[in-house]
Amino acid sequence: MDRAVEAASDFFKLPSETKQEFASDDIRQPVRYGTSLTDGARPSRAFLKHYVHPLSEWMKYWPEKPPTYREDMGKFSAEVRRVALQLMEAILEGLGLGKHYQHDEFERGLQLLQVNCYPKEPEGESAIGLAPHSDHGFLTILLASCPGLEVLDRSTNTWRVVQQPRHVLHVHVGDLMEVLSNGRIKTVVHRAVLNPGEARISMASIHSFVMHEKVSVAKELVDEQDPEKYKESSFSDFLDYVTSNVDKKRMSFLDSLRM
Ligand SMILES: O=C(O)CCC(=O)C(=O)O
Ligand SMILES: [Fe+2]
C-alpha cells in the first residue's frame, strides 16, 4: 500500500509536460490524466485513471515514470482485486444468490483505477476536492494517504467524515450493486474535501463487468411485491451516458436506470 501511494505521489510530482502526455478528453482512452476545478480558479484535484484488469492487456499503457509505477501499482491492484472478488462472493451469498452467482462475469470483469491527488486546502477557504457522486461499479475499494473522504448519511441527509487510519481500505457499494440487488443495497454517495494539513493521494479501484456485458437485477430478487426496479446496462452504456448531453446534475446514471 505504501509503495502504491508513493508511486502515485511521485507520478503527480512529474513535470506538467510529462503528465500532459496522458491528457485526453476521450473517456474511452485506456489511460487518462486531467485536472478539475470544483469551485475555485485553482485545480482542486488532479487524476490519473486507467484500466487495470487484465494486467497483461493494460499495463503497457500505464506511465513508465516514475520507474516504480507499473510494478508497485500492478501488485497493489492485483491484491485489491482479490479482496473485491472475495467481498463480492460474501455479499452475493448474503443476498441469497449463492457465492458463485455470475462467477465468470465477475472473474473476467473490468477493474479501473482512479488515482487522485488533492492539494492542501488553501488557508481560510473550505474547498471540495471531488464533488458528491456515487461510483459506477459493484464495489469500490479506496485507499487514501490521509483524511478527506465524506459520505452522505441518507437518514439525516448530512455529511459524515470518514476516519482514515493508516493502511485501512474503504469499501463502497456502487450503482451496479444497487441494480443487481434490486435496491436492497444502496449505492454510497460520497465526496472528498481538501485537507488543511497536507496534500492527499487517494486510489479508488472500481469493479464492474466487461465493456459490453449487461448488468441486470437478479431475477431471484424479483417477485410480485418487489418488481424489477432498474433497467439493465453495461459499462459502455455508462460511458455513453457520461458523454451525452443529459443534465447529469439533475439525473445520475443510476437515476436514468430506474423504472
Ligand atoms: O478521494 C477520495 O476519498 C474519494 C475518491 C473517489 O470518490 C473516486 O475516485 O471516485
Ligand atoms: Fe468515488
XYZ file of N, CA and C and ligand atoms in Angstrom:
788
model
N 0.831 -1.206 0.000
C 0.000 0.000 0.000
C 0.866 1.256 0.000
N 1.891 1.251 0.851
C 2.759 2.431 0.909
C 3.455 2.668 -0.427
N 3.892 1.565 -1.048
C 4.607 1.732 -2.322
C 3.676 2.239 -3.418
N 2.423 1.797 -3.386
C 1.467 2.272 -4.395
C 1.187 3.766 -4.190
N 1.010 4.170 -2.931
C 0.762 5.597 -2.654
C 1.974 6.422 -3.085
N 3.152 5.880 -2.830
C 4.372 6.610 -3.191
C 4.524 6.721 -4.714
N 4.219 5.640 -5.407
C 4.312 5.678 -6.876
C 3.333 6.718 -7.423
N 2.124 6.749 -6.837
C 1.115 7.717 -7.287
C 1.609 9.139 -7.019
N 2.095 9.346 -5.802
C 2.550 10.666 -5.421
C 3.710 11.126 -6.317
N 4.634 10.206 -6.620
C 5.763 10.545 -7.499
C 5.281 10.874 -8.916
N 4.236 10.181 -9.364
C 3.712 10.499 -10.699
C 3.246 11.951 -10.733
N 2.472 12.362 -9.718
C 1.924 13.727 -9.748
C 2.994 14.806 -9.564
N 4.181 14.403 -9.051
C 5.271 15.377 -8.911
C 6.040 15.581 -10.215
N 5.751 14.782 -11.235
C 6.476 14.902 -12.509
C 6.156 16.245 -13.167
N 7.045 16.701 -14.063
C 6.756 17.961 -14.754
C 5.444 17.856 -15.534
N 4.782 18.974 -15.610
C 3.484 19.017 -16.256
C 3.486 18.403 -17.669
N 4.566 18.674 -18.454
C 4.604 18.146 -19.844
C 4.533 16.630 -19.858
N 5.182 16.002 -18.880
C 5.195 14.533 -18.852
C 3.786 14.005 -18.561
N 3.113 14.660 -17.619
C 1.765 14.208 -17.271
C 0.787 14.503 -18.406
N 1.007 15.642 -19.062
C 0.101 16.042 -20.146
C 0.078 15.039 -21.298
N 1.131 14.226 -21.404
C 1.130 13.203 -22.470
C -0.062 12.267 -22.326
N -0.586 12.184 -21.110
C -1.726 11.286 -20.867
C -3.058 12.026 -20.876
N -3.007 13.335 -21.127
C -4.246 14.118 -21.086
C -5.120 13.793 -22.295
N -6.397 13.644 -22.066
C -7.317 13.393 -23.174
C -8.740 13.680 -22.729
N -9.556 14.140 -23.677
C -10.970 14.348 -23.363
C -11.780 13.103 -23.687
N -11.102 12.133 -24.325
C -11.811 10.926 -24.740
C -11.849 9.933 -23.576
N -13.027 9.774 -22.968
C -13.085 8.938 -21.758
C -12.913 7.450 -22.047
N -12.825 7.070 -23.326
C -12.586 5.650 -23.621
C -11.091 5.318 -23.740
N -10.228 6.318 -23.560
C -8.777 6.047 -23.577
C -8.394 5.141 -22.402
N -7.476 4.198 -22.602
C -7.116 3.299 -21.504
C -6.402 3.980 -20.336
N -5.756 5.126 -20.600
C -5.114 5.890 -19.525
C -5.461 7.355 -19.754
N -5.813 8.039 -18.699
C -6.205 9.440 -18.867
C -5.797 10.267 -17.658
N -5.124 11.386 -17.937
C -4.717 12.321 -16.879
C -5.532 13.599 -17.037
N -5.842 14.241 -15.949
C -6.551 15.518 -16.054
C -6.582 16.228 -14.724
N -7.064 17.475 -14.757
C -7.246 18.219 -13.505
C -8.670 18.754 -13.522
N -9.214 18.996 -12.347
C -10.562 19.556 -12.338
C -10.666 20.718 -11.371
N -11.521 21.644 -11.771
C -11.802 22.818 -10.944
C -13.162 22.556 -10.318
N -13.256 22.608 -9.009
C -14.569 22.364 -8.419
C -15.288 23.676 -8.152
N -14.687 24.528 -7.316
C -15.371 25.816 -7.131
C -14.456 27.028 -7.252
N -13.166 26.812 -7.210
C -12.270 27.965 -7.290
C -11.600 28.020 -8.652
N -10.613 28.908 -8.757
C -9.889 29.017 -10.016
C -8.719 28.035 -10.062
N -8.277 27.615 -8.869
C -7.170 26.660 -8.795
C -7.709 25.250 -8.941
N -6.954 24.354 -9.601
C -7.439 22.983 -9.681
C -7.568 22.389 -8.274
N -8.659 21.705 -8.029
C -8.859 21.109 -6.715
C -8.492 19.636 -6.717
N -8.168 19.110 -7.912
C -7.813 17.701 -7.994
C -7.103 17.442 -9.301
N -6.078 16.595 -9.247
C -5.501 16.044 -10.475
C -5.800 14.556 -10.413
N -6.016 13.928 -11.564
C -6.312 12.497 -11.527
C -5.615 11.753 -12.653
N -5.410 10.486 -12.413
C -4.931 9.585 -13.449
C -5.862 8.380 -13.368
N -6.527 8.079 -14.489
C -7.463 6.951 -14.484
C -6.965 5.934 -15.475
N -6.947 4.700 -15.092
C -6.594 3.689 -16.101
C -7.228 2.343 -15.846
N -7.307 1.559 -16.929
C -7.822 0.206 -16.833
C -6.741 -0.647 -16.190
N -7.175 -1.668 -15.485
C -6.226 -2.491 -14.744
C -6.283 -3.968 -15.126
N -7.487 -4.513 -15.161
C -7.598 -5.955 -15.365
C -8.089 -6.271 -16.766
N -7.489 -7.209 -17.494
C -6.286 -7.966 -17.160
C -5.014 -7.139 -17.342
N -4.091 -7.292 -16.401
C -2.843 -6.515 -16.418
C -2.053 -6.693 -17.708
N -2.100 -7.930 -18.258
C -1.313 -8.209 -19.477
C -1.802 -7.351 -20.640
N -3.047 -6.945 -20.580
C -3.583 -6.129 -21.663
C -3.341 -4.631 -21.433
N -3.413 -4.198 -20.187
C -3.451 -2.755 -19.923
C -2.161 -2.123 -19.426
N -1.305 -2.924 -18.759
C -0.145 -2.309 -18.109
C 0.769 -1.594 -19.100
N 0.786 -2.086 -20.336
C 1.680 -1.461 -21.329
C 1.301 0.003 -21.623
N 0.097 0.394 -21.287
C -0.304 1.791 -21.499
C -0.014 2.684 -20.289
N 0.301 2.081 -19.160
C 0.490 2.862 -17.920
C 1.760 3.718 -18.000
N 1.842 4.748 -17.154
C 3.058 5.584 -17.148
C 4.328 4.754 -16.883
N 5.384 5.129 -17.559
C 6.686 4.481 -17.313
C 7.490 5.261 -16.282
N 6.988 6.458 -15.982
C 7.621 7.269 -14.951
C 6.603 7.536 -13.877
N 6.917 7.485 -12.613
C 8.198 7.060 -12.059
C 8.450 5.574 -12.381
N 9.698 5.145 -12.391
C 10.014 3.773 -12.824
C 9.366 2.682 -11.967
N 8.933 3.033 -10.776
C 8.291 2.052 -9.893
C 6.795 1.900 -10.182
N 6.254 2.784 -11.007
C 4.798 2.865 -11.122
C 4.149 1.526 -11.513
N 4.625 0.953 -12.619
C 3.941 -0.246 -13.126
C 4.000 -1.405 -12.137
N 5.168 -1.641 -11.611
C 5.300 -2.793 -10.717
C 4.503 -2.589 -9.417
N 4.676 -1.438 -8.797
C 4.040 -1.228 -7.493
C 2.520 -1.089 -7.619
N 2.084 -0.392 -8.645
C 0.635 -0.234 -8.814
C 0.022 -1.549 -9.294
N 0.788 -2.310 -10.070
C 0.306 -3.618 -10.548
C 0.086 -4.571 -9.378
N 1.039 -4.609 -8.468
C 0.918 -5.509 -7.302
C -0.253 -5.095 -6.430
N -0.331 -3.817 -6.163
C -1.420 -3.300 -5.327
C -2.781 -3.627 -5.961
N -2.886 -3.374 -7.257
C -4.170 -3.582 -7.952
C -4.591 -5.040 -7.936
N -3.626 -5.926 -8.118
C -3.957 -7.360 -8.148
C -4.457 -7.809 -6.772
N -3.828 -7.310 -5.713
C -4.268 -7.666 -4.360
C -5.655 -7.105 -4.068
N -5.870 -5.872 -4.477
C -7.159 -5.231 -4.240
C -8.270 -5.974 -5.002
N -7.942 -6.456 -6.175
C -8.928 -7.195 -6.958
C -9.325 -8.487 -6.250
N -8.340 -9.140 -5.669
C -8.610 -10.379 -4.939
C -9.575 -10.088 -3.773
N -9.329 -8.997 -3.059
C -10.204 -8.611 -1.946
C -11.621 -8.328 -2.470
N -11.692 -7.598 -3.571
C -13.010 -7.224 -4.122
C -13.801 -8.473 -4.517
N -13.129 -9.432 -5.143
C -13.841 -10.647 -5.577
C -14.325 -11.453 -4.372
N -13.500 -11.499 -3.334
C -13.910 -12.233 -2.123
C -15.098 -11.548 -1.447
N -15.042 -10.228 -1.356
C -16.152 -9.493 -0.741
C -17.428 -9.678 -1.553
N -17.246 -9.663 -2.871
C -18.408 -9.819 -3.755
C -19.063 -11.175 -3.510
N -18.271 -12.210 -3.371
C -18.829 -13.547 -3.103
C -19.630 -13.538 -1.798
N -19.075 -12.884 -0.779
C -19.768 -12.847 0.519
C -21.089 -12.084 0.404
N -21.070 -11.003 -0.349
C -22.299 -10.206 -0.493
C -23.354 -10.988 -1.286
N -22.901 -11.671 -2.338
C -23.844 -12.476 -3.148
C -24.471 -13.571 -2.293
N -23.652 -14.144 -1.435
C -24.153 -15.175 -0.525
C -25.182 -14.556 0.431
N -24.836 -13.384 0.955
C -25.750 -12.687 1.864
C -27.080 -12.338 1.217
N -27.058 -12.106 -0.093
C -28.300 -11.780 -0.810
C -29.116 -13.034 -1.123
N -28.532 -14.198 -0.790
C -29.225 -15.452 -1.062
C -29.057 -15.932 -2.498
N -28.092 -15.353 -3.215
C -27.893 -15.725 -4.621
C -26.847 -16.833 -4.767
N -26.128 -17.095 -3.703
C -25.046 -18.084 -3.767
C -23.765 -17.406 -4.197
N -22.637 -17.832 -3.617
C -21.404 -17.076 -3.875
C -20.879 -17.212 -5.300
N -21.409 -18.196 -6.046
C -20.916 -18.350 -7.422
C -21.815 -17.669 -8.451
N -22.756 -16.884 -7.980
C -23.674 -16.172 -8.883
C -22.869 -15.347 -9.900
N -23.116 -15.578 -11.174
C -22.407 -14.886 -12.281
C -20.883 -14.888 -12.083
N -20.396 -16.001 -11.611
C -18.980 -16.120 -11.259
C -18.050 -15.732 -12.420
N -18.354 -16.255 -13.619
C -17.463 -15.982 -14.763
C -17.449 -14.500 -15.120
N -18.613 -13.873 -15.044
C -18.685 -12.438 -15.376
C -17.857 -11.614 -14.381
N -17.909 -11.987 -13.102
C -17.101 -11.259 -12.116
C -15.612 -11.536 -12.329
N -15.287 -12.805 -12.619
C -13.878 -13.190 -12.816
C -13.234 -12.427 -13.961
N -13.962 -12.290 -15.066
C -13.329 -11.588 -16.194
C -13.654 -10.097 -16.173
N -14.341 -9.654 -15.124
C -14.823 -8.267 -15.053
C -13.739 -7.206 -15.159
N -14.219 -6.004 -15.336
C -13.345 -4.841 -15.523
C -12.886 -4.303 -14.165
N -11.655 -3.869 -14.105
C -11.158 -3.152 -12.911
C -10.547 -1.852 -13.399
N -10.976 -0.764 -12.801
C -10.451 0.555 -13.178
C -9.830 1.171 -11.953
N -8.719 1.843 -12.155
C -8.099 2.527 -11.023
C -8.183 4.028 -11.275
N -8.704 4.736 -10.276
C -8.754 6.182 -10.359
C -7.836 6.706 -9.263
N -6.734 7.314 -9.688
C -5.746 7.810 -8.735
C -5.931 9.323 -8.642
N -6.148 9.810 -7.427
C -6.431 11.239 -7.246
C -5.342 11.915 -6.415
N -5.049 13.157 -6.778
C -4.097 13.942 -5.990
C -4.750 15.288 -5.693
N -4.958 15.548 -4.404
C -5.608 16.796 -3.999
C -4.582 17.708 -3.349
N -4.636 19.011 -3.666
C -3.710 19.937 -2.997
C -4.147 20.160 -1.550
N -3.255 20.721 -0.777
C -3.575 21.142 0.581
C -4.669 22.212 0.514
N -5.547 22.219 1.488
C -6.614 23.225 1.479
C -6.038 24.627 1.673
N -6.389 25.553 0.782
C -5.867 26.913 0.940
C -6.385 27.531 2.236
N -5.542 28.332 2.862
C -5.908 28.899 4.166
C -7.174 29.750 4.080
N -8.035 29.591 5.047
C -9.238 30.409 5.107
C -10.334 29.990 4.130
N -10.079 29.003 3.310
C -11.114 28.564 2.366
C -11.448 27.120 2.691
N -12.709 26.792 2.538
C -13.003 25.371 2.686
C -13.339 24.889 1.290
N -12.673 23.874 0.859
C -12.837 23.533 -0.549
C -13.146 22.062 -0.750
N -13.940 21.833 -1.759
C -14.318 20.480 -2.141
C -13.314 19.994 -3.190
N -12.734 18.839 -2.962
C -11.791 18.279 -3.931
C -12.502 17.512 -5.026
N -13.522 16.772 -4.637
C -14.282 15.972 -5.601
C -15.754 16.065 -5.206
N -16.559 16.536 -6.130
C -17.981 16.788 -5.869
C -18.740 15.493 -5.540
N -19.874 15.615 -4.851
C -20.645 14.427 -4.472
C -21.018 13.566 -5.681
N -20.872 12.275 -5.521
C -21.207 11.334 -6.607
C -21.307 9.929 -6.010
N -21.803 9.012 -6.797
C -21.699 7.602 -6.423
C -20.832 6.952 -7.485
N -20.199 5.836 -7.161
C -19.324 5.186 -8.142
C -20.144 4.218 -8.991
N -19.636 3.968 -10.203
C -20.428 3.174 -11.133
C -20.475 1.676 -10.830
N -19.373 1.113 -10.369
C -19.257 -0.356 -10.316
C -20.075 -1.019 -9.218
N -19.764 -2.300 -8.983
C -20.387 -3.032 -7.872
C -19.753 -2.571 -6.558
N -18.425 -2.596 -6.553
C -17.681 -2.235 -5.351
C -16.544 -1.309 -5.727
N -16.227 -0.390 -4.816
C -15.014 0.423 -4.958
C -14.175 0.162 -3.726
N -12.912 -0.071 -3.930
C -12.012 -0.196 -2.794
C -11.079 0.999 -2.838
N -11.064 1.727 -1.738
C -10.373 3.011 -1.724
C -9.290 3.043 -0.654
N -8.130 3.532 -1.054
C -7.034 3.749 -0.106
C -6.661 5.223 -0.186
N -6.480 5.865 0.963
C -6.097 7.278 0.947
C -4.964 7.523 1.922
N -4.159 8.551 1.617
C -2.975 8.820 2.438
C -3.312 9.589 3.715
N -4.471 10.227 3.781
C -4.897 10.967 4.976
C -6.396 11.245 4.872
N -7.046 11.807 5.909
C -8.500 12.015 5.839
C -8.906 12.992 4.732
N -10.193 12.994 4.407
C -10.714 13.861 3.344
C -12.012 13.305 2.769
N -12.241 12.021 3.005
C -13.454 11.394 2.467
C -14.651 11.685 3.375
N -15.790 11.978 2.751
C -17.045 12.130 3.497
C -18.145 11.359 2.785
N -19.017 10.730 3.557
C -20.134 10.007 2.938
C -21.452 10.629 3.399
N -22.433 10.544 2.518
C -23.745 11.114 2.822
C -24.537 10.118 3.661
N -24.991 10.596 4.829
C -25.848 9.778 5.675
C -27.281 9.989 5.171
N -27.845 8.931 4.589
C -29.169 9.070 3.965
C -30.269 9.393 4.961
N -30.088 8.944 6.225
C -31.189 9.135 7.178
C -31.296 10.590 7.622
N -30.168 11.308 7.678
C -30.216 12.703 8.139
C -29.850 13.689 7.030
N -29.447 13.140 5.876
C -29.019 13.973 4.755
C -27.859 14.911 5.128
N -26.941 14.399 5.944
C -25.768 15.196 6.328
C -24.500 14.423 5.962
N -23.391 15.169 5.863
C -22.107 14.547 5.511
C -21.420 14.008 6.752
N -20.895 12.815 6.636
C -20.147 12.223 7.743
C -18.687 12.082 7.359
N -17.835 12.551 8.237
C -16.399 12.457 7.995
C -15.970 11.004 8.207
N -15.181 10.491 7.295
C -14.712 9.112 7.420
C -13.277 9.128 7.957
N -13.044 8.378 9.002
C -11.685 8.310 9.575
C -10.744 7.636 8.578
N -9.478 7.941 8.669
C -8.517 7.293 7.786
C -7.312 6.791 8.577
N -7.498 5.724 9.351
C -6.307 5.142 9.982
C -5.376 4.632 8.876
N -4.103 4.567 9.189
C -3.116 4.106 8.197
C -3.432 2.691 7.722
N -3.259 2.471 6.429
C -3.405 1.129 5.851
C -4.815 0.560 5.987
N -5.790 1.434 6.042
C -7.172 0.936 6.065
C -7.812 1.180 4.702
N -8.409 0.133 4.165
C -9.107 0.252 2.882
C -10.590 0.515 3.151
N -11.161 1.452 2.409
C -12.604 1.674 2.497
C -13.267 0.867 1.402
N -14.435 0.364 1.692
C -15.199 -0.337 0.648
C -16.503 0.420 0.445
N -16.745 0.825 -0.782
C -18.015 1.483 -1.122
C -18.834 0.556 -1.958
N -20.118 0.643 -1.767
C -21.030 -0.020 -2.685
C -21.318 0.967 -3.812
N -21.317 0.476 -5.025
C -21.569 1.344 -6.179
C -22.944 1.095 -6.798
N -23.199 1.823 -7.891
C -24.520 1.777 -8.551
C -24.917 0.364 -8.989
N -23.944 -0.394 -9.509
C -24.310 -1.717 -10.035
C -24.769 -2.665 -8.930
N -24.278 -2.448 -7.720
C -24.734 -3.290 -6.603
C -26.201 -2.987 -6.307
N -26.546 -1.715 -6.393
C -27.950 -1.340 -6.165
C -28.842 -1.989 -7.229
N -28.369 -1.998 -8.476
C -29.140 -2.607 -9.574
C -29.281 -4.112 -9.349
N -28.151 -4.783 -9.205
C -28.167 -6.246 -9.059
C -29.058 -6.686 -7.893
N -28.987 -5.953 -6.776
C -29.737 -6.346 -5.577
C -31.171 -5.816 -5.600
N -31.566 -5.219 -6.713
C -32.908 -4.637 -6.862
C -33.212 -3.621 -5.751
N -32.172 -2.861 -5.388
C -32.374 -1.766 -4.424
C -32.226 -2.161 -2.968
N -31.920 -3.443 -2.705
C -31.747 -3.836 -1.287
C -30.470 -3.235 -0.711
N -29.453 -3.116 -1.544
C -28.196 -2.487 -1.102
C -28.073 -1.184 -1.884
N -27.936 -0.091 -1.164
C -27.945 1.219 -1.840
C -26.541 1.739 -2.111
N -26.397 2.358 -3.253
C -25.122 2.970 -3.625
C -24.748 4.047 -2.585
N -23.458 4.301 -2.433
C -22.988 5.259 -1.422
C -22.611 6.583 -2.091
N -23.271 7.647 -1.661
C -22.919 8.976 -2.189
C -21.792 9.520 -1.313
N -20.731 9.967 -1.962
C -19.561 10.432 -1.211
C -18.893 11.596 -1.933
N -17.997 12.270 -1.220
C -17.246 13.379 -1.800
C -15.897 13.446 -1.098
N -14.986 14.227 -1.654
C -13.691 14.420 -0.989
C -13.506 15.903 -0.719
N -13.090 16.233 0.505
C -12.781 17.623 0.839
C -11.264 17.752 0.968
N -10.778 18.964 0.752
C -9.325 19.171 0.851
C -8.928 19.148 2.321
N -7.740 18.651 2.556
C -7.231 18.532 3.911
C -6.386 19.765 4.223
N -6.669 20.470 5.337
C -5.914 21.685 5.619
C -4.429 21.426 5.872
N -4.121 20.242 6.419
C -2.746 19.983 6.827
C -1.824 19.531 5.717
N -2.342 18.792 4.778
C -1.435 18.194 3.782
C -2.153 17.863 2.474
N -1.359 17.733 1.435
C -1.883 17.262 0.152
C -2.282 15.793 0.353
N -3.126 15.286 -0.526
C -3.677 13.956 -0.281
C -3.693 13.126 -1.565
N -3.358 11.857 -1.396
C -3.452 10.909 -2.519
C -4.567 9.938 -2.179
N -5.437 9.636 -3.125
C -6.380 8.539 -2.913
C -6.417 7.692 -4.174
N -6.713 6.418 -3.985
C -6.766 5.497 -5.125
C -8.028 4.678 -5.011
N -8.898 4.842 -5.999
C -10.173 4.125 -5.979
C -10.126 3.033 -7.037
N -10.309 1.797 -6.604
C -10.335 0.682 -7.549
C -11.794 0.296 -7.737
N -12.258 0.382 -8.972
C -13.675 0.202 -9.277
C -13.857 -1.110 -10.040
N -14.842 -1.896 -9.622
C -15.007 -3.251 -10.177
C -16.372 -3.405 -10.828
N -16.358 -3.779 -12.104
C -17.636 -3.991 -12.795
C -17.484 -5.140 -13.798
N -18.458 -5.293 -14.690
C -18.324 -6.320 -15.740
C -17.586 -5.718 -16.938
N -17.195 -6.566 -17.891
C -16.502 -6.069 -19.085
C -17.416 -5.132 -19.893
N -16.770 -4.407 -20.787
C -17.385 -3.301 -21.535
C -18.843 -3.482 -21.980
N -19.146 -4.611 -22.645
C -20.491 -4.715 -23.234
C -21.396 -5.696 -22.497
N -20.909 -6.214 -21.379
C -21.713 -7.173 -20.600
C -22.787 -6.413 -19.813
N -24.033 -6.843 -19.956
C -25.118 -6.135 -19.258
C -25.234 -6.611 -17.805
N -25.482 -5.669 -16.924
C -25.758 -5.993 -15.521
C -27.249 -5.754 -15.329
N -27.942 -6.752 -14.794
C -29.373 -6.562 -14.578
C -29.736 -6.983 -13.162
N -30.956 -6.675 -12.780
C -31.469 -7.076 -11.468
C -31.465 -8.611 -11.409
N -31.042 -9.171 -10.270
C -31.064 -10.632 -10.122
C -32.531 -11.078 -10.092
N -32.881 -11.968 -11.010
C -34.293 -12.386 -11.132
C -34.798 -13.022 -9.829
N -33.885 -13.611 -9.086
C -34.236 -14.251 -7.803
C -34.754 -13.226 -6.795
N -34.457 -11.955 -7.014
C -34.857 -10.921 -6.053
C -36.088 -10.142 -6.536
N -36.743 -10.706 -7.560
C -37.924 -10.039 -8.113
C -39.148 -10.916 -7.858
N -40.199 -10.341 -7.332
C -41.479 -11.056 -7.263
C -42.599 -10.014 -7.301
N -43.822 -10.451 -6.994
C -44.929 -9.504 -7.140
C -44.810 -8.282 -6.219
N -44.354 -8.526 -4.986
C -44.206 -7.392 -4.065
C -43.001 -6.515 -4.431
N -42.015 -7.140 -5.008
C -40.759 -6.471 -5.327
C -40.496 -6.524 -6.827
N -41.214 -5.732 -7.597
C -40.973 -5.796 -9.050
C -39.581 -5.267 -9.400
N -39.151 -5.582 -10.624
C -37.828 -5.143 -11.079
C -37.782 -3.609 -11.071
N -36.764 -3.043 -10.397
C -36.742 -1.582 -10.245
C -35.783 -0.860 -11.199
N -34.895 -1.621 -11.849
C -33.869 -0.964 -12.686
C -33.740 -1.646 -14.047
N -33.426 -0.852 -15.047
C -33.143 -1.408 -16.385
C -31.724 -1.965 -16.409
N -31.475 -2.888 -17.323
C -30.111 -3.421 -17.436
C -29.210 -2.417 -18.155
N -27.906 -2.533 -17.929
C -26.949 -1.631 -18.592
C -25.561 -2.246 -18.567
N -24.714 -1.732 -19.445
C -23.317 -2.185 -19.481
C -22.406 -1.005 -19.140
N -21.119 -1.283 -18.992
C -20.155 -0.207 -18.736
C -20.138 0.765 -19.928
N -20.279 0.190 -21.125
C -20.304 1.024 -22.321
C -21.515 1.978 -22.295
N -22.659 1.478 -21.824
C -23.843 2.352 -21.697
C -23.546 3.499 -20.728
N -22.820 3.168 -19.657
C -22.457 4.200 -18.682
C -21.580 5.271 -19.339
N -20.576 4.840 -20.113
C -19.696 5.815 -20.781
C -20.495 6.677 -21.757
N -21.446 6.050 -22.459
C -22.297 6.823 -23.385
C -23.098 7.869 -22.610
N -23.589 7.491 -21.443
C -24.380 8.426 -20.637
C -23.521 9.607 -20.198
N -22.310 9.295 -19.734
C -21.420 10.343 -19.223
C -21.062 11.353 -20.316
N -20.957 10.871 -21.558
C -20.586 11.788 -22.643
C -21.813 12.387 -23.338
N -22.999 11.982 -22.926
C -24.211 12.523 -23.564
C -24.481 13.913 -22.995
N -25.434 14.639 -23.591
C -25.681 15.968 -23.023
C -26.877 16.016 -22.060
N -27.186 14.889 -21.466
C -28.213 14.884 -20.409
C -27.672 15.737 -19.249
N -28.550 16.437 -18.547
C -28.130 17.240 -17.403
C -27.832 16.292 -16.226
N -26.525 15.996 -16.066
C -26.152 14.953 -15.088
C -26.290 15.407 -13.639
N -26.389 16.716 -13.446
C -26.608 17.201 -12.076
C -28.016 16.821 -11.631
N -28.936 16.807 -12.612
C -30.328 16.525 -12.250
C -30.610 15.028 -12.211
N -29.925 14.285 -13.044
C -30.190 12.852 -13.086
C -28.888 12.071 -13.236
N -28.561 11.283 -12.214
C -27.348 10.467 -12.280
C -27.605 9.283 -13.200
N -26.554 8.564 -13.547
C -26.724 7.377 -14.395
C -27.686 6.400 -13.734
N -27.531 6.216 -12.431
C -28.414 5.281 -11.716
C -29.871 5.737 -11.823
N -30.102 7.038 -11.669
C -31.476 7.550 -11.818
C -32.031 7.222 -13.200
N -31.148 7.280 -14.209
C -31.612 7.031 -15.582
C -32.007 5.564 -15.783
N -31.575 4.692 -14.871
C -31.914 3.264 -15.000
C -33.193 2.898 -14.253
N -33.646 3.807 -13.387
C -34.823 3.474 -12.570
C -36.064 3.317 -13.427
N -36.876 2.287 -13.115
C -38.088 2.067 -13.908
C -39.286 2.711 -13.211
O -10.564 10.819 -2.672
C -11.491 10.217 -2.140
O -11.541 9.973 -0.946
C -12.641 9.766 -2.984
C -12.265 9.386 -4.372
C -13.463 8.962 -5.154
O -14.568 9.013 -4.706
C -13.312 8.459 -6.532
O -12.197 8.480 -7.069
O -14.344 8.030 -7.102
Fe -15.975 7.911 -5.828
